[in-house]
Amino acid sequence: MCGIVGYVGGGQAAEFLVDGLYRLEYRGYDSAGVATLDGHGVLHLVKTAGRVDRLQARLERAPAPGAMGIGHTRWATHGAATDANAPPHLGGDGSVAVVHNGVIENHAALRQRLLADGYRFLSETDTEVIAHLVDHCLKGAGPDADLAADGYEALVAAVAEALAQLRGTFGVAMMFRRRPGVLIAARRGSPLIVGVGRGEHFLASDASPLVGRTGRIVYLGEHELAVVTPGDLRVVHRDQGRVRHRVEQLEIDSGQVELGPFDHYMLKEIFEQPETIRAVMAGRIDHDAATAKFGGLNLAPHELRAVDRFLMTACGTSWHAALVGEYQMEALARIPVEVEYASELRYRNPPLCGHPLVFAITQSGETADTLAALREMKRKGYCTLGLCNVVGSTIAQESDGGIYLRAGPEIGVASTKAFTSQCTVLAMLALYFGRLRHLSFDAGLRVIEQLEQLPEMVAGALETNDAVRRIAEKYAGCDNFLYLGRQFNFPTALEGALKMKEISYIHAEGYPAAEMKHGPLALVDANTPSVFIMPQGPVYDKVTANLQEVKARGGPVIAVVGRGDTEAASLADDVVEVPNVDDFLQPIVSVVPLQLLGYHVALLRGCDVDKPRNLAKSVTVE
Ligand code: F6R
């Protein structure tokens, strides 16, 4: 949701800005724009509703020259996706240009004040409020505060004064018409990264635009403001004044953000799963102690031993992974787990006794509800762990400890590889906590053996691609799908249904298979396929009975079964065979054909697989 880029250096800013905005497209947006400042002090503003392609076409007709600039992809919150509301926005008479991620909660009150002060608004956005407010504070600092030869002190003070009046979250980047050669960026609750080049600096709201430009990055921390010039970077904290910044290595290579031989990022990411599962386990298995090991838990062994319940919180696909984790923890560690939507948890007041450990599970590490739930739990004094994919993300920074998913950038809006990495980490955590308690050495080794075979098993599940494509051709015209599974595969059913609905716009529901009889069975007819997830295991016979109930009512059945299952093959209309694994790992294998089914159906229906309508990759608003 929304993306920021910025450049100051010796090259043509627009070239980086547009390229960076293309790289940020995956986050979801509905308008885009850039502002550059040329050597004559002329500010060029080019913006449009719609895709970056349209912005690019506009720039071909009206180029934006200059060696510094800012750019943005906007996902509409305040005001529709129109040219007027498209970013960047100017403050005063064009003294300052601003781009902004996040939401300013007191924008209406600020707008009223600024209107009373004579400011004229050209858009409905909260970003324009920031731009005018900065201009107002600059003017309040004296007639030429923006020009003061004081190492930008007056400029920074005016920006800080404006930011202090904002309620809500923001990542902002701005530049000043009368002060070429300096960008100011700041964050509160919305990420910003500075890329350090030779005689140039880049800004971006996530690392993808920086790949191939520089390998050296600085994550801005909460309440930090950066003064960025071609040759210098200075970071100032709201309360601590100037602070030393740490330059880190960017650990993403260009192969990870390019499509390669695949038609879509979603397909690429589905096929990356054997590798991403291998990566999430690398160095985290301790054969000698028959357990898992993690570097970043930041808890002493006696504190971990004392944990007597888990509260897992997340949204969407990550919430489904938490449900898988609930079954895994109960089975391997025998520790009670509560799973709660982050959007609910943030406003709930659950009584948690004993020594709970709170998990915030998130691919992006920026989901607004998950972040708010994490903060609320921290405020109450609970110990928190972040299971995040994006390195340096806000939730990764704010959790007491954490485990990175190491899945690499997930660019397709529909989450795939992050889900299987989350489930794998949760299985490893279940092993770890199990081994702290009752799980024997031999049982631990058996779990490790299964985990180590997992990448190969997922590779086996990918072999279903052709079969799944044929099934998709048969059912792509249906308007409803049901997904049914039990125990470990109840969350798999939910995840399969979510994949289908979000990219193909087909109505799809997931249920525990036995719940069918309590209502959803009424939906079954010849045009409503039911996808049963039923690998061999303790509930196989029960699910087979549920399958027969659907068949008896004329519903077509697609069954995802373990290899060699002839019984289900004789009952179902279509069968997809996946490798057999222990039940605690089944969701990681069984979800693969469901991801592929969603993908192929969406493709056959002509949907934009990587950028489904109305959705954003990183949901940074409540
Ligand atoms: C579905 C999907 C979303 C995300 C959800 C949480 O495919 O991608 O449901 O899972 O928005 O996002 P993260 O994991 O980034 O917190």
XYZ file of C-alpha atoms and ligand atoms in Angstrom:
638
model
C 0.000 0.000 0.000
C 1.697 3.224 -1.152
C 5.369 3.454 -1.930
C 7.980 6.183 -1.613
C 11.135 6.771 -3.640
C 13.618 9.629 -3.555
C 16.921 10.520 -5.135
C 19.602 13.151 -4.687
C 22.908 12.931 -6.521
C 24.477 13.463 -9.905
C 22.241 11.429 -12.189
C 18.799 12.137 -13.592
C 16.442 11.587 -10.666
C 13.398 10.657 -12.790
C 15.153 7.590 -14.150
C 15.558 6.088 -10.647
C 12.196 7.364 -9.455
C 10.182 5.732 -12.248
C 12.183 2.514 -12.117
C 11.678 2.458 -8.333
C 7.942 3.062 -8.662
C 7.694 0.094 -11.029
C 9.448 -2.005 -8.381
C 6.945 -0.803 -5.782
C 3.896 -1.568 -7.930
C 3.412 -4.888 -6.163
C 2.395 -3.116 -2.960
C -0.878 -2.009 -4.549
C -1.722 1.563 -5.603
C -4.059 3.539 -7.790
C -2.111 6.691 -8.740
C 1.505 7.695 -9.116
C 3.699 10.731 -9.576
C 7.118 12.325 -9.311
C 8.497 15.770 -8.524
C 12.009 16.795 -9.505
C 14.016 19.947 -8.991
C 16.289 21.061 -11.832
C 19.490 23.098 -11.740
C 17.566 26.347 -12.319
C 15.404 25.859 -9.264
C 12.377 24.836 -11.334
C 10.154 22.195 -9.756
C 8.646 19.695 -12.200
C 5.536 17.863 -11.074
C 4.152 15.000 -13.158
C 1.394 12.819 -11.718
C -1.585 10.788 -12.732
C -4.350 8.501 -11.568
C -3.688 4.943 -12.716
C -0.591 2.875 -13.285
C 3.091 3.815 -13.466
C 2.913 3.047 -17.214
C 0.636 6.057 -17.558
C 3.041 8.196 -15.528
C 5.876 7.038 -17.761
C 3.892 8.016 -20.868
C 3.263 11.465 -19.378
C 6.948 11.861 -18.582
C 7.816 11.059 -22.191
C 5.645 13.993 -23.272
C 6.679 16.313 -20.409
C 10.040 15.200 -18.966
C 10.966 16.002 -15.367
C 14.683 16.897 -15.446
C 16.820 17.356 -12.353
C 19.320 15.560 -10.162
C 16.967 15.295 -7.216
C 13.385 14.282 -6.757
C 10.733 12.294 -4.959
C 8.086 9.883 -6.217
C 5.101 7.984 -4.907
C 2.568 5.299 -5.647
C -0.645 6.152 -3.781
C -3.374 3.788 -2.568
C -6.344 6.059 -2.095
C -7.467 6.706 1.468
C -8.496 10.377 1.646
C -10.121 11.207 -1.668
C -10.600 9.098 -4.796
C -7.882 8.055 -7.225
C -7.887 11.178 -9.401
C -5.161 13.236 -11.037
C -5.725 16.004 -8.480
C -5.311 13.630 -5.547
C -2.282 11.899 -7.108
C 1.063 12.521 -5.374
C 3.352 14.398 -4.829
C 1.628 17.411 -3.250
C 2.959 20.929 -2.948
C 2.861 23.198 0.073
C 2.380 26.991 0.062
C 3.058 28.373 -3.386
C 5.133 25.333 -4.294
C 7.912 25.918 -1.770
C 7.888 22.283 -0.714
C 6.945 18.986 -2.376
C 5.878 16.059 -0.195
C 5.156 12.360 -0.574
C 3.682 10.408 2.297
C 2.790 6.860 3.313
C 0.400 6.305 6.200
C -2.641 8.113 7.510
C -2.860 11.474 9.285
C -5.736 11.152 11.729
C -6.102 14.850 12.549
C -5.917 15.987 8.928
C -9.417 17.535 9.029
C -8.640 19.804 11.980
C -5.288 20.805 10.495
C -6.927 21.512 7.140
C -9.417 23.869 8.809
C -6.621 25.740 10.538
C -4.589 26.039 7.354
C -7.638 27.203 5.383
C -8.165 29.886 8.014
C -4.524 30.882 7.506
C -5.204 31.395 3.803
C -3.903 28.114 2.336
C -5.687 26.836 -0.744
C -6.107 23.095 -1.186
C -6.016 21.436 -4.583
C -6.703 17.900 -3.353
C -8.652 16.017 -0.703
C -5.551 14.258 0.606
C -3.995 14.278 4.030
C -0.599 14.557 2.306
C -1.393 18.055 1.067
C -2.114 18.993 4.680
C 1.462 17.989 5.573
C 2.869 19.997 2.669
C 1.056 23.192 3.676
C 1.878 22.642 7.326
C 5.598 22.376 6.557
C 5.367 25.554 4.490
C 3.547 27.246 7.358
C 6.224 26.243 9.875
C 8.987 27.331 7.494
C 7.396 30.739 7.104
C 6.942 30.935 10.862
C 10.705 30.386 11.301
C 11.508 33.615 9.480
C 11.456 34.993 5.956
C 14.428 32.974 4.680
C 14.655 30.088 7.134
C 14.870 27.592 4.300
C 17.947 29.390 2.966
C 19.838 29.763 6.246
C 23.487 28.664 5.934
C 23.283 26.739 9.203
C 23.671 23.167 8.015
C 19.913 22.903 7.494
C 19.124 23.464 11.159
C 16.259 25.880 10.590
C 14.891 23.655 7.848
C 14.990 20.591 10.088
C 13.450 22.510 12.993
C 10.551 23.673 10.817
C 9.909 20.169 9.471
C 10.109 18.696 12.979
C 7.666 21.318 14.233
C 5.215 20.361 11.480
C 5.607 16.629 12.069
C 5.042 17.076 15.792
C 1.535 18.349 15.015
C 0.555 15.208 13.097
C -1.436 12.429 14.710
C -1.231 9.058 13.023
C 1.449 7.279 11.070
C 3.750 8.462 8.364
C 6.805 7.900 6.275
C 7.485 11.170 4.459
C 9.983 12.489 1.974
C 10.163 16.113 0.948
C 12.223 18.640 -0.953
C 12.322 22.408 -0.993
C 12.248 24.571 -4.099
C 14.693 27.136 -2.737
C 17.023 24.551 -1.242
C 18.303 22.277 -4.012
C 20.488 19.334 -3.080
C 18.720 18.274 0.120
C 15.913 15.832 0.804
C 14.341 15.392 4.198
C 12.765 12.078 5.127
C 11.134 11.038 8.380
C 9.194 8.147 9.782
C 6.689 7.361 12.483
C 5.143 3.929 12.087
C 5.840 3.576 8.365
C 9.182 2.330 7.062
C 11.839 4.278 5.183
C 15.226 3.148 3.959
C 18.116 5.294 2.746
C 20.364 3.762 0.106
C 23.948 4.990 0.294
C 25.663 5.387 -3.081
C 28.801 7.138 -4.334
C 27.973 10.829 -4.407
C 24.281 9.992 -4.362
C 21.609 8.811 -1.949
C 18.354 6.993 -2.573
C 15.189 6.811 -0.521
C 12.623 4.046 -0.595
C 9.835 2.700 1.574
C 11.109 -0.837 1.049
C 14.328 -2.277 -0.267
C 13.157 -3.396 -3.711
C 13.848 -0.106 -5.578
C 17.403 -0.101 -4.201
C 18.365 -3.505 -5.585
C 21.021 -3.027 -8.265
C 21.557 0.629 -7.224
C 23.440 0.151 -3.992
C 24.221 -2.628 -1.557
C 24.475 -0.265 1.420
C 21.371 0.785 3.284
C 20.279 2.541 6.447
C 16.938 1.686 8.067
C 15.455 4.811 9.585
C 14.172 4.128 13.096
C 10.946 5.319 14.710
C 10.838 9.108 15.196
C 13.978 9.594 13.141
C 14.452 12.235 10.511
C 17.135 12.074 7.820
C 18.801 15.015 6.117
C 20.024 13.623 2.834
C 22.386 15.341 0.393
C 24.453 13.784 -2.426
C 27.486 13.294 -0.188
C 26.080 13.259 3.320
C 23.450 11.588 5.478
C 22.555 12.926 8.882
C 19.992 11.292 11.161
C 18.217 13.189 13.929
C 15.985 11.542 16.528
C 12.934 13.427 17.786
C 14.043 13.180 21.431
C 17.756 12.337 21.306
C 18.946 14.854 18.715
C 21.574 13.757 16.230
C 22.181 9.989 16.340
C 24.751 7.728 14.731
C 23.278 5.620 11.947
C 24.280 2.082 11.041
C 24.988 1.238 7.410
C 23.884 -2.333 6.705
C 24.264 -4.686 3.789
C 21.267 -5.112 1.502
C 20.719 -8.829 1.274
C 18.490 -8.995 -1.775
C 19.858 -9.646 -5.245
C 18.306 -8.650 -8.530
C 17.221 -12.257 -9.305
C 14.888 -12.038 -6.322
C 13.004 -9.037 -7.627
C 12.931 -10.002 -11.323
C 10.487 -12.390 -12.956
C 13.039 -14.583 -14.716
C 11.358 -17.280 -16.837
C 8.002 -16.980 -15.058
C 4.924 -15.145 -16.335
C 3.928 -13.891 -12.905
C 5.536 -13.281 -9.539
C 2.914 -15.467 -7.904
C 3.952 -18.478 -9.986
C 7.630 -17.704 -9.433
C 7.077 -17.531 -5.691
C 5.054 -20.755 -5.620
C 7.937 -22.495 -7.366
C 10.515 -20.959 -5.027
C 9.040 -22.788 -2.044
C 11.422 -25.753 -1.849
C 14.256 -23.206 -1.685
C 12.575 -20.817 0.745
C 11.732 -23.682 3.101
C 15.335 -24.828 2.927
C 16.442 -21.251 3.697
C 14.191 -20.855 6.724
C 15.618 -24.037 8.267
C 19.280 -23.412 7.393
C 21.436 -23.325 10.518
C 18.387 -23.662 12.782
C 18.446 -27.421 13.395
C 20.478 -28.795 16.269
C 20.895 -32.528 15.606
C 22.938 -33.072 18.759
C 20.110 -31.869 20.972
C 17.353 -33.087 18.606
C 15.793 -29.635 18.574
C 15.569 -26.376 16.682
C 17.659 -23.325 17.539
C 16.997 -19.657 16.925
C 19.359 -16.728 17.246
C 16.950 -13.904 17.917
C 14.510 -15.014 20.595
C 16.199 -12.747 23.134
C 14.873 -14.819 26.027
C 16.924 -16.773 28.526
C 16.314 -20.567 28.673
C 14.526 -20.273 32.025
C 12.189 -17.629 30.583
C 11.416 -19.873 27.608
C 10.882 -22.824 29.917
C 8.376 -20.760 31.897
C 6.188 -19.966 28.878
C 2.877 -21.730 29.476
C 0.672 -20.386 26.664
C 0.956 -18.695 23.311
C -1.109 -15.926 21.844
C -0.637 -15.766 18.077
C -1.901 -12.754 16.215
C -1.900 -11.936 12.503
C -4.096 -11.059 9.522
C -5.148 -12.898 6.368
C -2.823 -15.643 5.179
C -0.532 -15.077 8.149
C -3.529 -15.714 10.406
C -4.045 -19.027 8.630
C -0.409 -19.874 9.348
C -1.081 -19.070 13.008
C -3.954 -21.575 12.974
C -1.564 -24.208 11.587
C 0.835 -23.222 14.372
C -1.908 -23.772 16.941
C -2.300 -27.405 15.872
C 1.475 -27.897 15.684
C 2.107 -26.432 19.138
C -0.622 -28.504 20.706
C 0.624 -31.692 19.038
C 4.362 -31.298 19.632
C 4.731 -28.955 22.588
C 1.436 -29.532 24.437
C 1.165 -25.831 25.145
C -2.219 -24.080 24.846
C -2.486 -21.600 22.011
C -4.938 -18.836 21.309
C -5.061 -17.408 17.788
C -6.614 -14.004 17.311
C -7.091 -11.685 14.351
C -4.864 -8.692 15.011
C -7.726 -6.360 14.113
C -9.773 -7.890 16.939
C -6.967 -8.282 19.432
C -6.012 -4.616 19.301
C -9.427 -3.673 20.753
C -9.925 -6.705 22.971
C -8.821 -7.055 26.520
C -8.159 -10.785 26.828
C -7.391 -11.995 30.339
C -4.103 -13.858 29.943
C -2.842 -15.556 33.033
C 0.453 -17.324 33.584
C 3.408 -16.618 31.301
C 2.143 -16.087 27.776
C 4.369 -15.423 24.799
C 2.792 -13.321 22.061
C 3.649 -14.057 18.407
C 3.048 -11.408 15.757
C 3.125 -13.265 12.444
C 3.533 -11.180 9.312
C 5.157 -11.294 5.912
C 5.556 -7.553 5.475
C 6.178 -6.656 9.099
C 4.131 -3.506 8.448
C 0.486 -4.603 8.653
C -1.191 -1.825 10.645
C -3.490 -4.068 12.682
C -0.736 -6.539 13.552
C 1.549 -3.698 14.579
C -1.162 -2.130 16.733
C -1.936 -5.486 18.382
C 1.774 -6.028 19.048
C 2.099 -2.583 20.636
C -0.968 -3.149 22.790
C 0.424 -6.472 24.038
C 3.809 -4.881 24.727
C 2.163 -2.040 26.573
C 0.558 -4.625 28.842
C 3.970 -6.042 29.574
C 3.763 -9.282 27.609
C 6.810 -10.661 25.914
C 6.505 -10.543 22.114
C 8.111 -12.376 19.208
C 7.911 -11.211 15.588
C 7.830 -13.802 12.824
C 8.526 -11.488 9.890
C 9.784 -11.824 6.372
C 10.849 -8.268 5.608
C 14.153 -7.504 7.285
C 14.198 -4.275 9.282
C 10.396 -3.925 9.111
C 8.603 -2.118 11.910
C 7.293 -5.266 13.594
C 10.748 -6.860 13.356
C 12.177 -3.775 15.052
C 9.548 -3.437 17.743
C 9.175 -7.068 18.862
C 11.211 -8.164 21.883
C 12.673 -10.986 19.835
C 12.092 -12.489 16.444
C 12.650 -14.992 13.723
C 13.066 -13.958 10.096
C 11.318 -16.079 7.475
C 14.132 -15.662 4.912
C 11.684 -16.148 2.036
C 13.129 -13.230 0.055
C 10.915 -10.498 -1.397
C 7.326 -11.633 -1.896
C 6.033 -9.488 -4.719
C 2.819 -11.221 -5.837
C 0.015 -9.717 -3.765
C -1.286 -13.192 -2.916
C 0.961 -14.571 -0.226
C 2.356 -18.035 -1.018
C 5.960 -18.684 -0.026
C 5.617 -16.596 3.133
C 2.802 -18.909 4.279
C 4.838 -22.083 3.908
C 7.832 -20.445 5.591
C 5.631 -19.301 8.481
C 4.227 -22.823 8.918
C 7.759 -24.254 8.808
C 9.044 -21.841 11.467
C 6.035 -22.612 13.636
C 6.705 -26.348 13.310
C 10.301 -25.692 14.358
C 9.125 -23.629 17.314
C 6.761 -26.452 18.280
C 9.720 -28.820 18.197
C 11.795 -26.393 20.246
C 9.169 -25.898 22.948
C 8.322 -29.607 22.876
C 11.944 -30.446 23.547
C 12.026 -27.964 26.431
C 9.216 -30.025 27.948
C 8.100 -33.584 27.378
C 9.252 -34.451 23.815
C 11.865 -37.222 23.892
C 15.183 -37.092 22.072
C 14.002 -39.780 19.629
C 10.725 -38.031 18.964
C 12.688 -34.816 18.352
C 14.902 -36.579 15.825
C 11.862 -37.955 14.045
C 10.458 -34.411 13.710
C 13.803 -33.199 12.370
C 13.883 -36.005 9.828
C 10.441 -34.957 8.574
C 11.417 -31.288 8.484
C 14.532 -32.029 6.490
C 12.542 -33.908 3.863
C 10.084 -31.063 3.528
C 11.736 -29.143 0.636
C 11.732 -32.317 -1.437
C 8.112 -33.031 -0.556
C 7.110 -29.513 -1.589
C 9.039 -29.995 -4.846
C 6.957 -33.169 -5.289
C 3.754 -31.187 -4.725
C 4.843 -28.741 -7.453
C 4.771 -31.615 -9.930
C 0.990 -31.403 -9.764
C 1.090 -28.167 -11.775
C -0.066 -29.682 -15.099
C -2.788 -31.754 -13.484
C -4.014 -28.720 -11.551
C -4.060 -26.623 -14.734
C -6.347 -29.201 -16.378
C -8.647 -29.171 -13.346
C -8.691 -25.377 -13.459
C -9.801 -25.514 -17.111
C -12.721 -27.725 -16.098
C -13.978 -25.503 -13.266
C -12.871 -21.954 -14.172
C -16.432 -21.003 -15.088
C -17.879 -21.808 -11.650
C -18.978 -18.957 -9.413
C -18.559 -20.701 -6.058
C -16.013 -23.076 -4.543
C -15.968 -24.818 -1.179
C -12.733 -25.892 0.510
C -12.939 -28.550 3.181
C -10.389 -30.139 5.483
C -10.062 -31.229 9.081
C -7.539 -30.760 11.883
C -4.219 -29.574 10.429
C -5.902 -29.142 7.056
C -8.755 -26.962 8.263
C -6.460 -23.907 8.002
C -5.250 -25.261 4.646
C -8.879 -25.156 3.467
C -9.192 -21.537 4.626
C -5.980 -20.631 2.832
C -7.009 -22.409 -0.385
C -10.306 -20.508 -0.388
C -8.538 -17.196 0.242
C -6.146 -17.800 -2.664
C -9.067 -18.540 -4.958
C -11.186 -15.559 -3.987
C -8.490 -12.903 -3.859
C -7.041 -13.453 -7.317
C -9.907 -14.946 -9.342
C -12.760 -13.003 -7.672
C -14.698 -16.262 -7.306
C -16.662 -16.684 -4.113
C -14.865 -19.384 -2.111
C -15.350 -20.538 1.473
C -13.212 -22.757 3.654
C -14.697 -24.902 6.435
C -13.763 -27.733 8.732
C -15.190 -30.582 6.629
C -17.639 -31.780 9.291
C -19.181 -28.313 9.629
C -20.740 -28.827 6.172
C -23.734 -30.485 7.708
C -24.421 -27.419 9.842
C -25.246 -25.140 6.943
C -22.881 -24.956 3.972
C -24.114 -28.273 2.560
C -27.129 -26.298 1.333
C -24.804 -24.587 -1.150
C -23.744 -27.817 -2.831
C -24.969 -28.255 -6.403
C -23.584 -29.376 -9.750
C -21.869 -25.996 -10.309
C -20.202 -25.720 -6.905
C -17.003 -27.745 -6.720
C -15.819 -28.832 -3.274
C -12.078 -29.121 -2.802
C -11.325 -31.725 -0.133
C -7.876 -31.676 1.453
C -7.529 -35.244 2.680
C -4.035 -36.689 2.871
C -3.684 -39.925 4.857
C -3.835 -39.412 8.605
C -5.989 -39.843 11.701
C -9.045 -38.065 10.239
C -8.868 -39.556 6.738
C -11.942 -41.812 7.173
C -13.963 -38.988 8.658
C -13.170 -36.682 5.740
C -13.990 -39.459 3.279
C -17.429 -39.669 4.869
C -17.849 -35.904 4.430
C -16.796 -36.243 0.793
C -19.490 -38.852 0.223
C -22.077 -36.523 1.705
C -21.192 -33.938 -0.927
C -21.169 -36.511 -3.745
C -24.583 -37.795 -2.639
C -25.937 -34.278 -3.239
C -24.528 -33.992 -6.756
C -21.568 -31.735 -5.954
C -18.356 -32.147 -7.971
C -15.362 -33.059 -5.800
C -11.690 -32.252 -6.288
C -9.615 -34.220 -3.773
C -6.061 -33.398 -2.700
C -4.816 -36.767 -1.458
C -1.631 -38.510 -0.423
C 0.229 -40.405 -3.159
C -1.150 -43.871 -3.852
C -4.616 -43.187 -2.411
C -6.922 -45.279 -4.597
C -9.964 -44.999 -2.361
C -10.371 -41.230 -2.761
C -9.582 -41.568 -6.473
C -12.595 -43.827 -6.873
C -14.909 -41.340 -5.133
C -13.772 -37.919 -6.344
C -14.276 -36.390 -9.790
C -10.712 -35.081 -9.881
C -7.720 -36.040 -7.806
C -4.397 -34.355 -7.111
C -1.773 -36.510 -5.405
C 0.809 -34.931 -3.126
C 3.714 -36.575 -1.288
C 2.856 -38.190 2.056
C 4.189 -36.399 5.139
C 3.364 -36.424 8.857
C 0.162 -34.576 9.651
C 1.891 -31.605 11.367
C 3.575 -30.763 8.043
C 0.684 -31.562 5.717
C -0.550 -27.966 5.281
C 2.853 -27.001 3.867
C 2.610 -29.669 1.170
C -1.158 -29.725 0.568
C -1.431 -25.960 0.117
C 0.773 -26.053 -2.996
C -1.879 -27.446 -5.421
C -4.392 -25.020 -3.892
C -2.079 -22.084 -4.633
C -1.708 -23.416 -8.188
C -5.466 -23.882 -8.555
C -6.125 -20.270 -7.589
C -3.388 -19.145 -9.967
C -4.606 -21.094 -13.012
C -8.281 -20.277 -12.505
C -7.439 -16.563 -12.171
C -5.344 -16.719 -15.338
C -8.109 -18.471 -17.275
C -10.561 -15.798 -16.153
C -8.227 -13.053 -17.366
C -7.508 -11.623 -13.913
C -4.419 -9.618 -13.032
C -2.829 -12.348 -10.907
C -0.074 -10.302 -9.294
C -2.154 -7.190 -8.696
C -5.692 -8.253 -7.854
C -8.299 -5.518 -7.725
C -8.816 -3.580 -4.483
C -5.926 -5.301 -2.689
C -2.547 -4.101 -1.512
C 0.493 -6.111 -0.571
C 1.204 -4.366 2.638
C -1.867 -3.129 4.487
C -0.596 -0.140 6.389
C -3.970 1.379 7.260
C -6.441 0.117 9.844
C -3.401 -12.984 1.208
C -2.541 -11.957 1.770
C -3.040 -11.181 2.933
C -1.908 -11.003 3.954
C -2.366 -10.076 5.092
C -1.315 -9.961 6.167
O -2.758 -13.655 0.176
O -1.462 -11.728 1.305
O -4.155 -11.786 3.507
O -1.561 -12.256 4.455
O -2.651 -8.807 4.559
O -0.138 -9.458 5.659
P 1.231 -9.622 6.435
O 1.554 -11.072 6.454
O 2.210 -8.831 5.619
O 1.008 -9.073 7.794
